[in-house]
Amino acid sequence: TTPSASTAPTPATPATPAAPAAPTAAEANAFIADTEKQLAEMSEYASRVSWVRNTYITFDTMWLESDVNAKYTEMGVKLAKEAARFNDVDVDPVVRRKLNLLKLGLVAPAPDKPGAADELAQITTRMDSTYATGKFQYQGKTLTLNDAEDILASSRDPNTTKAVYEGWRTISPVMKPDYARMVEITNEGSRDLGYKDTGALWRSGYDMDADAFAAETDRLWAQVEPFYRNLHCYVRARLNEKYGDKVQPRTGPIRADLLGNMWSQQWGNIYDVVAPKQGGKSAYSLDNLLVKAKYDPVKMVKTGEGFYTSLGLAPLPQTFWERSQITRPRDREVVCHASAWNLDNKDDVRIKMCTKVNAEDFATIHHELGHNFYQRAYKDQPFLFKNGANDGFHEAIGDFIGLSATTPEYLVQIGLLDKAPGTSEDIPFLLKTALDKIAFLPFGLMVDRWRWGVFDGEITPDNYNPAWNAMMLKYQGLVPPGPRPADAFDPGAKYHVPGNVPYTRYFLSHIYQFQFQRAACKQAGWTGPLHRCSIYGNKEVGARFNAMMEMGQSQPWQDAMAAFTGEHGNDASAVADYFAPLNVWLTEQNKNEKCGW
Ligand code: X8Z
Ligand code: ZN
């Protein structure tokens, strides 16, 4: 309201014309309230459209998704820019945090000029769909990524693994021009918001300076790298024994297609090749147990839910079962890469998977349900706080639960295993776990090391593929099975690159999940080795865990970490604690090897 003429004081000096009134804290509150309302509505609409495109890829669903994403990006960028007018206003700390999150929530901002958001949205939908529908010919058959992954997991013929590794990478060269253009557009959008480039925007979401965050990832990697090198050395020796010098030399890098996984990111599928020769064979294989007990995909998801409810969390709503995509539909194209959704920011949670009955998907189910239980725990937060404490937390929740859900003790409790093996299982179990979790660490780092370089211009399109392979060599100590063609775009053959999903989150989650495990087992009064600890059925731990999840993104992540673990930062010593006996064992096994590459 403005004061009426009769009560307005007569100015003592002539009014200075035209200086716009500085915005007030009250205006900031109103702006945030309105913003959260607009974003909540738009995000539900965009999610529902995107769900349909993800579970039914056609020309029209792609059209619809890029249309709504362009509008959503425009809205997000406009609001983030408007927020800048409160930069110098003394606002409530909660409002300040929200004003900041408004910018940080944009993974791929577009510049504010006609057509930019549209072009960007069309590119991202197209790349994601090209990846999802990618197929190649092998021995007269048309293979999907799922088919190719099955072959890599089980084939022990190096000619086959080479052909499949290379075959899948024929789907990505077509994406390269789109990717380069995406980088240009979104870098411009990031600069408009005050960031050096999109990589800098991504690094800014960790409640600390972006450069300090990058340094943190270096520090964490230094903490765990010796352990990775130890595992690499041991696995290389076993591969050399199996395949001979011509396929896998005893020294130097490992051939990437021999590790049982399309991106060599988790190596658990070749446990049979590297299992200890003496000192204890594993008593069981989870792959076999699931098949023997006649598990189907829905039963696997029900089992996963059962772990969460044993902690005192409410069961999933009926709509989860009605609306999720648990297996690959036979009659249409879908995005099979696993994901978890909350469509209405309240209770409409779902997973989208193409589940197979094996140990890998048993773990993935626990991973995805972690996202859903987290989303539901923070659903009563205001819109801008409905997110993980940071994105690494979101990835770590379900993996942390998975650490309990793969212990032999738990498998006995749910009737999958007859009798828990004794300490003879320790090294086999830790080795299996390390093949997935320790092998993952350098991959979790290198994907964004590459993208940070792409976004800051150090890696140009000409150099996309050589730089990717150089990172593989530097961090993972791996080489492709043969020379790569001149037009190769290997990064495009990994979901998160065309999908534009930041990846450092997974590196962090592979640290955080062990911090959570160590803290939870301490709370449970567990005094045995960390890898044998299961929190199944522990309602006290569940309550503390849920309290952290309920915070969402309302506080700096360090406070969420402290709320559950009592620790205030990133700490890879929990990884070392968990795997300590294995590291000793590996060092002994490697004593005559020339480790490194
Ligand atoms: O993408 C995923 C999840 C969905 S957030 C299935 N993960 C990474 C990957 O597959 O590359 C989980 C582990 C790493
Ligand atoms: Zn995830």
Coordinates of C-alpha atoms and ligand atoms in Angstrom, one line a residue:
T1 CA 0.0 0.0 0.0
T2 CA 1.1 3.6 -0.5
P3 CA 0.3 6.3 2.1
S4 CA -2.6 8.6 1.2
A5 CA -1.9 12.2 0.4
S6 CA -3.3 13.5 3.6
T7 CA -1.1 11.4 5.9
A8 CA 2.1 11.4 3.9
P9 CA 4.7 13.5 5.6
T10 CA 5.9 16.4 3.5
P11 CA 9.4 15.6 2.3
A12 CA 12.0 17.9 3.9
T13 CA 14.1 17.8 0.7
P14 CA 12.9 17.3 -2.8
A15 CA 12.4 13.7 -3.7
T16 CA 15.2 12.1 -5.7
P17 CA 13.7 10.8 -8.9
A18 CA 13.7 7.3 -10.3
A19 CA 16.0 5.3 -7.9
P20 CA 14.1 1.9 -7.7
A21 CA 13.4 1.0 -4.1
A22 CA 15.7 -1.7 -2.8
P23 CA 13.8 -4.9 -2.4
T24 CA 12.9 -5.9 1.1
A25 CA 13.2 -9.2 3.0
A26 CA 9.4 -9.4 2.9
E27 CA 9.5 -9.3 -0.9
A28 CA 12.1 -12.1 -0.9
N29 CA 9.8 -14.2 1.3
A30 CA 6.9 -13.6 -1.1
F31 CA 9.1 -14.3 -4.1
I32 CA 10.2 -17.6 -2.7
A33 CA 6.7 -18.6 -1.8
D34 CA 5.5 -17.9 -5.3
T35 CA 8.5 -19.6 -6.9
E36 CA 8.0 -22.8 -4.9
K37 CA 4.4 -22.9 -5.9
Q38 CA 5.2 -22.4 -9.6
L39 CA 8.1 -24.9 -9.6
A40 CA 6.1 -27.6 -7.8
E41 CA 3.3 -27.4 -10.4
M42 CA 5.7 -27.4 -13.4
S43 CA 7.9 -30.1 -12.0
E44 CA 4.9 -32.5 -11.6
Y45 CA 3.8 -31.8 -15.1
A46 CA 7.3 -32.2 -16.5
S47 CA 7.8 -35.5 -14.5
R48 CA 4.6 -37.0 -15.8
V49 CA 5.5 -36.2 -19.4
S50 CA 9.0 -37.4 -18.9
W51 CA 7.8 -40.7 -17.3
V52 CA 5.8 -41.4 -20.4
R53 CA 8.7 -40.6 -22.7
N54 CA 11.0 -42.8 -20.6
T55 CA 8.6 -45.8 -20.7
Y56 CA 7.3 -45.3 -24.2
I57 CA 9.8 -43.7 -26.6
T58 CA 8.1 -42.5 -29.8
F59 CA 8.3 -39.4 -32.0
D60 CA 5.4 -37.8 -30.1
T61 CA 6.5 -38.5 -26.5
M62 CA 10.0 -37.2 -27.5
W63 CA 8.2 -34.1 -28.9
L64 CA 6.2 -33.6 -25.7
E65 CA 9.2 -34.1 -23.4
S66 CA 11.4 -31.6 -25.2
D67 CA 8.6 -29.2 -25.3
V68 CA 7.9 -29.3 -21.5
N69 CA 11.6 -29.4 -20.6
A70 CA 12.3 -26.3 -22.7
K71 CA 9.5 -24.5 -20.8
Y72 CA 10.7 -25.8 -17.4
T73 CA 14.3 -24.7 -18.1
E74 CA 13.1 -21.3 -19.2
M75 CA 11.1 -21.0 -16.0
G76 CA 14.0 -22.2 -13.8
V77 CA 16.5 -19.8 -15.4
K78 CA 14.1 -16.8 -15.2
L79 CA 13.4 -17.4 -11.5
A80 CA 17.1 -18.0 -10.8
K81 CA 17.9 -14.7 -12.4
E82 CA 15.2 -12.8 -10.6
A83 CA 16.6 -14.2 -7.4
A84 CA 19.7 -12.1 -8.0
R85 CA 17.9 -9.0 -7.1
F86 CA 17.9 -10.1 -3.4
N87 CA 21.7 -10.7 -3.5
D88 CA 22.4 -7.7 -1.2
V89 CA 19.2 -7.9 0.9
D90 CA 19.5 -9.1 4.5
V91 CA 17.0 -12.1 4.2
D92 CA 16.2 -14.9 6.5
P93 CA 18.8 -17.7 6.3
V94 CA 16.2 -20.3 5.1
V95 CA 15.3 -17.9 2.3
R96 CA 18.9 -17.3 1.5
R97 CA 19.5 -21.0 1.2
K98 CA 16.5 -21.4 -1.1
L99 CA 17.6 -18.4 -3.3
N100 CA 20.9 -20.1 -3.8
L101 CA 19.4 -23.6 -4.4
L102 CA 17.3 -22.1 -7.2
K103 CA 20.4 -21.7 -9.3
L104 CA 22.2 -24.9 -8.2
G105 CA 19.2 -27.0 -9.1
L106 CA 19.7 -26.3 -12.8
V107 CA 21.8 -29.1 -14.2
A108 CA 21.8 -27.7 -17.8
P109 CA 20.7 -24.1 -17.9
A110 CA 20.1 -22.4 -21.2
P111 CA 20.8 -18.8 -22.0
D112 CA 17.9 -16.4 -22.0
K113 CA 17.6 -15.9 -25.8
P114 CA 15.0 -17.1 -28.3
G115 CA 15.2 -20.7 -29.2
A116 CA 18.1 -21.7 -26.9
A117 CA 16.0 -23.7 -24.3
D118 CA 14.2 -25.4 -27.2
E119 CA 17.3 -26.4 -29.0
L120 CA 18.9 -27.7 -25.8
A121 CA 15.8 -29.7 -24.8
Q122 CA 15.5 -31.3 -28.2
I123 CA 19.2 -32.3 -28.1
T124 CA 18.9 -33.8 -24.6
T125 CA 15.8 -35.8 -25.4
R126 CA 17.3 -37.0 -28.7
M127 CA 20.6 -38.1 -27.1
D128 CA 18.8 -39.9 -24.3
S129 CA 16.5 -41.7 -26.7
T130 CA 19.3 -42.6 -29.1
Y131 CA 21.2 -44.2 -26.2
A132 CA 18.1 -46.0 -24.9
T133 CA 17.2 -47.5 -28.2
G134 CA 20.8 -48.3 -29.3
K135 CA 21.3 -51.7 -30.9
F136 CA 24.0 -53.4 -32.9
Q137 CA 24.5 -56.6 -34.9
Y138 CA 26.5 -59.5 -33.5
Q139 CA 26.7 -62.9 -35.2
G140 CA 23.5 -62.3 -37.1
K141 CA 21.6 -61.1 -34.1
T142 CA 20.4 -57.7 -33.1
L143 CA 21.6 -56.9 -29.6
T144 CA 20.3 -54.4 -27.0
L145 CA 22.5 -53.0 -24.2
N146 CA 20.9 -55.6 -21.9
D147 CA 21.8 -58.5 -24.2
A148 CA 25.4 -57.1 -24.5
E149 CA 25.7 -56.7 -20.8
D150 CA 24.7 -60.4 -20.2
I151 CA 27.3 -61.6 -22.7
L152 CA 30.0 -59.5 -21.1
A153 CA 29.1 -60.7 -17.6
S154 CA 29.2 -64.4 -18.6
S155 CA 31.5 -64.9 -21.6
R156 CA 35.0 -65.8 -20.9
D157 CA 36.0 -65.8 -24.6
P158 CA 38.1 -62.6 -25.3
N159 CA 37.1 -62.5 -28.9
T160 CA 33.5 -62.4 -27.9
T161 CA 34.0 -59.8 -25.2
K162 CA 36.0 -57.6 -27.6
A163 CA 33.3 -57.8 -30.2
V164 CA 30.5 -56.9 -27.8
Y165 CA 32.6 -54.1 -26.1
E166 CA 33.2 -52.6 -29.5
G167 CA 29.7 -53.3 -30.9
W168 CA 28.0 -51.3 -28.2
R169 CA 30.3 -48.4 -28.9
T170 CA 29.0 -48.2 -32.4
I171 CA 25.8 -46.6 -31.1
S172 CA 27.4 -43.3 -29.9
P173 CA 29.4 -41.6 -32.7
V174 CA 26.1 -40.2 -34.1
M175 CA 25.6 -38.3 -30.8
K176 CA 28.9 -36.4 -30.9
P177 CA 27.7 -33.2 -32.7
D178 CA 24.7 -33.0 -30.4
Y179 CA 26.9 -33.4 -27.4
A180 CA 29.3 -30.7 -28.5
R181 CA 26.4 -28.3 -29.2
M182 CA 24.8 -29.2 -25.8
V183 CA 28.1 -28.2 -24.1
E184 CA 28.1 -24.8 -25.9
I185 CA 24.5 -23.9 -25.0
T186 CA 24.6 -24.9 -21.4
N187 CA 28.0 -23.3 -20.8
E188 CA 26.5 -20.0 -22.0
G189 CA 23.5 -20.6 -19.7
S190 CA 25.8 -21.3 -16.8
R191 CA 27.9 -18.1 -17.5
D192 CA 24.7 -16.1 -17.5
L193 CA 24.0 -17.3 -14.0
G194 CA 27.5 -16.3 -12.8
Y195 CA 29.4 -19.5 -13.2
K196 CA 32.6 -20.0 -15.2
D197 CA 31.1 -23.0 -17.0
T198 CA 28.7 -25.9 -16.4
G199 CA 31.3 -27.9 -14.6
A200 CA 31.8 -25.1 -12.2
L201 CA 28.0 -25.0 -11.6
W202 CA 28.0 -28.7 -10.9
R203 CA 30.9 -28.4 -8.4
S204 CA 29.1 -25.6 -6.6
G205 CA 26.4 -27.8 -5.1
Y206 CA 28.3 -29.0 -2.0
D207 CA 28.0 -26.3 0.6
M208 CA 31.6 -25.3 0.0
D209 CA 33.6 -23.4 -2.5
A210 CA 33.6 -25.2 -6.0
D211 CA 37.4 -25.4 -6.0
A212 CA 37.5 -26.6 -2.5
F213 CA 35.1 -29.3 -3.5
A214 CA 37.3 -30.4 -6.4
A215 CA 40.2 -30.6 -4.0
E216 CA 38.1 -32.7 -1.6
T217 CA 37.6 -35.3 -4.4
D218 CA 41.4 -35.4 -4.9
R219 CA 42.0 -35.9 -1.2
L220 CA 39.4 -38.7 -1.1
W221 CA 40.9 -40.4 -4.1
A222 CA 44.4 -40.2 -2.6
Q223 CA 43.0 -42.0 0.5
V224 CA 41.6 -44.9 -1.5
E225 CA 43.9 -45.1 -4.6
P226 CA 46.5 -47.4 -3.0
F227 CA 43.7 -49.9 -2.3
Y228 CA 42.5 -49.7 -5.9
R229 CA 46.0 -50.3 -7.2
N230 CA 46.2 -53.4 -4.9
L231 CA 43.0 -54.8 -6.3
H232 CA 44.0 -54.0 -9.9
C233 CA 47.3 -55.8 -9.4
Y234 CA 45.6 -58.9 -8.0
V235 CA 42.9 -59.0 -10.7
R236 CA 45.4 -58.5 -13.5
A237 CA 47.5 -61.5 -12.3
R238 CA 44.4 -63.7 -12.3
L239 CA 43.4 -62.6 -15.7
N240 CA 46.9 -63.2 -17.0
E241 CA 46.8 -66.7 -15.6
K242 CA 43.4 -67.4 -17.3
Y243 CA 44.0 -65.7 -20.7
G244 CA 47.8 -65.8 -21.1
D245 CA 50.2 -63.0 -22.0
K246 CA 48.9 -62.3 -25.4
V247 CA 45.4 -61.4 -24.2
Q248 CA 46.3 -60.0 -20.8
P249 CA 50.0 -59.3 -20.0
R250 CA 51.1 -59.6 -16.4
T251 CA 52.2 -55.9 -16.3
G252 CA 50.7 -52.7 -17.5
P253 CA 47.0 -51.8 -17.9
I254 CA 44.1 -54.3 -17.9
R255 CA 42.1 -55.0 -21.0
A256 CA 38.8 -53.3 -20.3
D257 CA 36.5 -55.9 -21.8
L258 CA 37.7 -58.7 -19.6
L259 CA 36.1 -57.3 -16.4
G260 CA 32.5 -58.5 -16.8
N261 CA 31.0 -55.0 -17.2
M262 CA 30.4 -52.8 -20.3
W263 CA 32.3 -49.8 -18.7
S264 CA 34.5 -51.9 -16.4
Q265 CA 33.0 -50.0 -13.6
Q266 CA 32.0 -52.9 -11.4
W267 CA 33.9 -56.2 -11.6
G268 CA 31.8 -58.5 -9.5
N269 CA 30.7 -60.5 -12.5
I270 CA 34.1 -62.0 -12.9
Y271 CA 34.4 -63.2 -9.3
D272 CA 34.7 -66.8 -10.6
V273 CA 37.9 -65.8 -12.5
V274 CA 39.6 -64.2 -9.6
A275 CA 38.3 -66.2 -6.6
P276 CA 41.0 -67.2 -4.1
K277 CA 42.8 -70.4 -5.1
Q278 CA 43.5 -71.4 -1.5
G279 CA 42.2 -70.1 1.8
G280 CA 38.5 -70.5 1.2
K281 CA 36.2 -70.8 -1.7
S282 CA 33.0 -68.8 -1.4
A283 CA 30.2 -71.0 0.0
Y284 CA 27.5 -69.5 -2.3
S285 CA 26.7 -67.3 -5.2
L286 CA 23.8 -64.9 -4.8
D287 CA 23.1 -65.2 -8.5
N288 CA 22.5 -69.0 -8.0
L289 CA 20.5 -68.6 -4.8
L290 CA 18.0 -66.2 -6.4
V291 CA 17.4 -68.5 -9.3
K292 CA 17.2 -71.6 -7.1
A293 CA 14.6 -70.0 -4.8
K294 CA 12.6 -69.0 -8.0
Y295 CA 12.8 -65.3 -7.3
D296 CA 11.1 -63.2 -10.0
P297 CA 11.6 -59.4 -10.4
V298 CA 8.5 -58.4 -8.3
K299 CA 9.6 -60.7 -5.5
M300 CA 13.0 -59.1 -5.6
V301 CA 11.4 -55.7 -5.2
K302 CA 9.1 -56.9 -2.4
T303 CA 12.2 -58.3 -0.7
G304 CA 13.9 -54.9 -1.0
E305 CA 10.9 -53.1 0.4
G306 CA 10.9 -55.6 3.3
F307 CA 14.4 -54.4 4.4
Y308 CA 13.3 -50.8 4.6
T309 CA 10.0 -51.6 6.5
S310 CA 12.1 -53.7 8.9
L311 CA 13.7 -50.4 9.9
G312 CA 10.3 -49.0 10.8
L313 CA 9.7 -47.1 7.5
A314 CA 6.2 -47.2 6.1
P315 CA 5.5 -49.7 3.3
L316 CA 5.4 -48.4 -0.3
P317 CA 2.0 -47.1 -1.4
Q318 CA -0.2 -49.4 -3.6
T319 CA 0.4 -47.0 -6.5
F320 CA 4.1 -47.9 -6.5
W321 CA 3.1 -51.4 -7.5
E322 CA 0.5 -50.3 -10.0
R323 CA 2.7 -47.6 -11.7
S324 CA 6.3 -48.8 -11.6
Q325 CA 8.0 -50.4 -14.6
I326 CA 9.8 -53.4 -13.0
T327 CA 10.6 -55.3 -16.2
R328 CA 11.2 -54.4 -19.8
P329 CA 8.0 -54.2 -21.8
R330 CA 8.1 -56.6 -24.7
D331 CA 6.4 -54.3 -27.3
R332 CA 7.9 -50.9 -27.1
E333 CA 11.1 -48.9 -26.6
V334 CA 11.9 -47.7 -23.1
V335 CA 14.8 -46.2 -21.2
C336 CA 16.1 -49.3 -19.3
H337 CA 18.8 -47.5 -17.3
A338 CA 17.4 -47.9 -13.7
S339 CA 15.9 -44.8 -12.0
A340 CA 13.6 -43.9 -9.1
W341 CA 11.0 -41.2 -9.4
N342 CA 8.6 -39.1 -7.3
L343 CA 6.1 -37.8 -9.8
D344 CA 4.0 -35.5 -7.6
N345 CA 6.6 -34.6 -4.9
K346 CA 4.5 -36.4 -2.4
D347 CA 3.6 -40.1 -2.5
D348 CA 3.6 -41.1 -6.2
V349 CA 6.9 -42.9 -6.0
R350 CA 8.0 -45.4 -8.6
I351 CA 11.0 -47.3 -10.0
K352 CA 11.8 -47.8 -13.6
M353 CA 14.0 -50.8 -14.3
C354 CA 14.4 -53.7 -16.7
T355 CA 15.0 -56.1 -13.9
K356 CA 16.8 -59.4 -14.4
V357 CA 17.0 -62.1 -11.7
N358 CA 20.6 -61.8 -10.6
A359 CA 22.8 -60.4 -7.8
E360 CA 23.6 -57.2 -9.7
D361 CA 19.9 -56.2 -10.0
F362 CA 19.2 -57.4 -6.4
A363 CA 21.7 -54.6 -5.4
T364 CA 20.2 -52.2 -7.9
I365 CA 16.7 -52.7 -6.5
H366 CA 18.0 -51.7 -3.0
H367 CA 19.7 -48.8 -4.6
E368 CA 16.6 -47.5 -6.4
L369 CA 14.3 -48.0 -3.4
G370 CA 16.8 -46.0 -1.4
H371 CA 15.9 -43.0 -3.6
N372 CA 12.2 -43.6 -3.1
F373 CA 12.4 -43.9 0.6
Y374 CA 14.5 -40.8 0.8
Q375 CA 12.1 -38.9 -1.4
R376 CA 9.2 -39.9 0.8
A377 CA 11.1 -39.0 4.0
Y378 CA 11.5 -35.4 2.9
K379 CA 8.2 -35.0 1.1
D380 CA 7.0 -32.5 3.8
Q381 CA 9.9 -30.1 3.3
P382 CA 9.2 -27.0 1.3
F383 CA 9.7 -27.6 -2.5
L384 CA 13.3 -26.2 -2.7
F385 CA 14.5 -28.5 0.1
K386 CA 12.9 -31.7 -1.4
N387 CA 16.2 -33.2 -2.4
G388 CA 19.1 -35.1 -1.0
A389 CA 21.5 -33.4 1.5
N390 CA 23.7 -33.5 -1.6
D391 CA 23.4 -35.7 -4.7
G392 CA 26.0 -38.2 -3.3
F393 CA 23.7 -38.8 -0.3
H394 CA 20.8 -39.6 -2.6
E395 CA 23.0 -42.3 -4.3
A396 CA 24.4 -43.6 -1.0
I397 CA 21.1 -44.4 0.9
G398 CA 20.2 -47.5 -1.0
D399 CA 23.7 -48.7 -1.4
F400 CA 24.2 -48.5 2.4
I401 CA 21.1 -50.6 2.9
G402 CA 22.5 -53.0 0.2
L403 CA 25.6 -53.5 2.4
S404 CA 23.4 -55.2 5.0
A405 CA 21.1 -56.9 2.5
T406 CA 24.0 -58.8 0.9
T407 CA 25.4 -60.2 4.2
P408 CA 25.1 -64.0 4.5
E409 CA 23.4 -63.5 7.9
Y410 CA 20.6 -61.5 6.2
L411 CA 20.3 -64.0 3.3
V412 CA 19.7 -66.7 6.0
Q413 CA 17.1 -64.6 7.7
I414 CA 15.1 -64.3 4.5
G415 CA 15.5 -67.9 3.6
L416 CA 17.8 -67.5 0.6
L417 CA 20.7 -69.3 2.3
D418 CA 20.5 -72.3 4.6
K419 CA 23.3 -71.5 6.9
A420 CA 25.7 -68.5 7.3
P421 CA 29.3 -69.5 6.6
G422 CA 31.9 -68.8 9.2
T423 CA 35.0 -66.6 8.9
S424 CA 36.2 -68.7 5.9
E425 CA 33.7 -66.5 3.9
D426 CA 35.4 -63.3 5.0
I427 CA 38.0 -63.0 2.2
P428 CA 35.6 -64.3 -0.6
F429 CA 32.9 -61.9 0.6
L430 CA 35.2 -58.9 0.9
L431 CA 36.7 -59.7 -2.5
K432 CA 33.3 -59.9 -4.2
T433 CA 32.3 -56.6 -2.5
A434 CA 35.6 -54.9 -3.4
L435 CA 35.2 -56.0 -7.1
D436 CA 32.1 -53.9 -7.2
K437 CA 32.8 -51.1 -4.7
I438 CA 36.6 -50.5 -4.9
A439 CA 36.8 -51.1 -8.6
F440 CA 34.1 -48.4 -9.0
L441 CA 36.0 -45.6 -7.3
P442 CA 38.3 -44.4 -10.2
F443 CA 35.4 -44.8 -12.7
G444 CA 33.2 -42.7 -10.4
L445 CA 35.9 -40.0 -10.6
M446 CA 36.9 -40.1 -14.2
V447 CA 33.5 -39.5 -15.8
D448 CA 33.3 -36.0 -14.5
R449 CA 37.0 -35.4 -14.7
W450 CA 36.4 -35.8 -18.4
R451 CA 33.3 -33.6 -18.4
W452 CA 34.9 -30.9 -16.2
G453 CA 37.6 -30.7 -18.9
V454 CA 35.0 -30.6 -21.7
F455 CA 33.0 -27.9 -20.1
D456 CA 36.0 -25.7 -19.3
G457 CA 37.3 -26.0 -22.9
E458 CA 40.4 -28.0 -22.1
I459 CA 39.0 -31.0 -23.9
T460 CA 37.7 -30.0 -27.4
P461 CA 35.5 -32.2 -29.6
D462 CA 38.5 -33.4 -31.6
N463 CA 39.9 -34.7 -28.5
Y464 CA 36.8 -36.1 -26.8
N465 CA 37.7 -39.7 -27.4
P466 CA 41.5 -39.7 -26.9
A467 CA 40.9 -37.7 -23.6
W468 CA 38.3 -40.2 -22.4
N469 CA 40.7 -43.1 -23.0
A470 CA 43.5 -41.2 -21.4
M471 CA 41.4 -40.8 -18.3
M472 CA 40.6 -44.5 -18.3
L473 CA 44.2 -45.3 -18.3
K474 CA 45.2 -42.7 -15.7
Y475 CA 42.5 -43.4 -13.2
Q476 CA 41.4 -47.0 -13.8
G477 CA 44.6 -48.4 -15.4
L478 CA 42.5 -49.8 -18.3
V479 CA 42.8 -49.9 -22.1
P480 CA 40.2 -50.8 -24.7
P481 CA 40.6 -54.2 -26.3
G482 CA 41.9 -52.6 -29.6
P483 CA 42.5 -49.3 -31.3
R484 CA 39.4 -47.1 -31.3
P485 CA 38.1 -45.8 -34.7
A486 CA 38.7 -42.2 -35.6
D487 CA 35.0 -41.3 -35.2
A488 CA 34.5 -43.1 -31.9
F489 CA 32.7 -41.2 -29.1
D490 CA 33.0 -43.7 -26.3
P491 CA 31.8 -41.4 -23.5
G492 CA 28.4 -41.4 -25.4
A493 CA 28.1 -45.1 -24.8
K494 CA 27.8 -44.5 -21.0
Y495 CA 24.2 -43.5 -20.0
H496 CA 25.1 -40.5 -17.9
V497 CA 26.9 -38.7 -20.7
P498 CA 24.0 -38.5 -23.2
G499 CA 21.6 -38.4 -20.2
N500 CA 23.6 -35.4 -18.8
V501 CA 23.5 -36.8 -15.3
P502 CA 26.5 -35.6 -13.1
Y503 CA 28.6 -38.5 -12.0
T504 CA 30.7 -37.4 -9.0
R505 CA 27.7 -38.2 -6.9
Y506 CA 28.5 -41.9 -7.3
F507 CA 32.1 -41.5 -6.3
L508 CA 30.9 -39.7 -3.2
S509 CA 28.3 -42.3 -2.5
H510 CA 30.9 -45.0 -2.6
I511 CA 32.6 -43.2 0.4
Y512 CA 29.4 -42.1 2.2
Q513 CA 27.8 -45.6 2.2
F514 CA 30.7 -46.8 4.3
Q515 CA 30.5 -43.9 6.6
F516 CA 26.9 -44.7 7.1
Q517 CA 27.6 -48.4 7.6
R518 CA 30.3 -47.7 10.2
A519 CA 28.1 -45.3 12.1
A520 CA 25.0 -47.5 11.9
C521 CA 26.8 -50.6 13.1
K522 CA 28.2 -48.7 16.0
Q523 CA 24.8 -47.5 16.9
A524 CA 23.6 -51.1 16.8
G525 CA 26.3 -52.1 19.2
W526 CA 28.0 -54.3 16.6
T527 CA 31.5 -55.3 17.6
G528 CA 32.3 -57.8 14.8
P529 CA 33.8 -57.0 11.4
L530 CA 31.9 -54.2 9.5
H531 CA 31.2 -56.4 6.5
R532 CA 29.3 -58.9 8.5
C533 CA 27.0 -56.3 10.1
S534 CA 23.4 -56.1 9.1
I535 CA 21.0 -53.6 10.5
Y536 CA 18.0 -55.6 9.3
G537 CA 15.1 -55.1 11.8
N538 CA 16.9 -52.4 13.8
K539 CA 14.2 -49.8 14.5
E540 CA 16.5 -47.5 16.6
V541 CA 19.0 -47.2 13.8
G542 CA 16.1 -46.9 11.4
A543 CA 14.7 -43.9 13.3
R544 CA 18.0 -42.1 13.3
F545 CA 18.5 -42.8 9.7
N546 CA 15.0 -41.5 8.9
A547 CA 15.7 -38.4 10.9
M548 CA 18.6 -37.6 8.6
M549 CA 16.5 -38.4 5.5
E550 CA 13.7 -36.2 6.6
M551 CA 16.0 -33.2 6.6
G552 CA 16.2 -33.3 2.9
Q553 CA 18.3 -30.4 1.6
S554 CA 17.2 -28.0 4.3
Q555 CA 20.7 -27.9 5.9
P556 CA 24.2 -28.1 4.7
W557 CA 25.0 -31.7 3.9
Q558 CA 27.7 -31.7 6.6
D559 CA 24.9 -31.2 9.2
A560 CA 22.9 -34.1 7.8
M561 CA 26.1 -36.3 7.9
A562 CA 26.6 -35.3 11.5
A563 CA 23.0 -36.0 12.4
F564 CA 23.4 -39.6 11.5
T565 CA 27.1 -40.4 11.9
G566 CA 28.5 -37.7 14.2
E567 CA 31.1 -37.0 11.5
H568 CA 31.2 -33.7 9.8
G569 CA 32.7 -34.3 6.5
N570 CA 33.9 -36.7 3.8
D571 CA 36.0 -39.5 5.3
A572 CA 37.3 -42.4 3.3
S573 CA 38.8 -44.0 6.4
A574 CA 35.4 -45.9 6.7
V575 CA 36.3 -47.6 3.4
A576 CA 39.6 -48.6 4.8
D577 CA 38.0 -49.9 8.0
Y578 CA 35.5 -52.0 6.1
F579 CA 38.0 -53.6 3.7
A580 CA 41.0 -53.8 6.1
P581 CA 41.3 -57.6 6.2
L582 CA 41.1 -57.8 2.4
N583 CA 43.8 -55.2 1.9
V584 CA 46.2 -57.1 4.0
W585 CA 45.4 -60.3 2.1
L586 CA 45.8 -58.6 -1.3
T587 CA 49.1 -57.2 -0.3
E588 CA 50.3 -60.7 0.6
Q589 CA 48.9 -62.1 -2.7
N590 CA 50.7 -59.4 -4.7
K591 CA 54.1 -59.8 -3.1
N592 CA 55.8 -61.1 -6.2
E593 CA 53.9 -58.8 -8.7
K594 CA 55.1 -55.6 -10.3
C595 CA 52.0 -53.5 -9.4
G596 CA 50.9 -50.4 -11.2
W597 CA 50.7 -49.7 -14.9
Ligands
X8Z1 O1 23.1 -44.9 -12.5 C1 23.1 -45.6 -11.5 C2 21.8 -46.0 -10.9 C3 20.7 -45.0 -11.0 S1 21.0 -43.5 -10.2 C4 21.3 -47.3 -11.5 N1 24.2 -46.0 -11.0 C5 25.5 -45.7 -11.6 C6 25.7 -46.4 -12.9 O2 24.9 -47.3 -13.2 O3 26.6 -46.0 -13.7 C7 24.4 -46.8 -9.8 C8 25.9 -47.1 -9.7 C9 26.6 -46.1 -10.6
ZN2 ZN 20.9 -43.8 -8.1

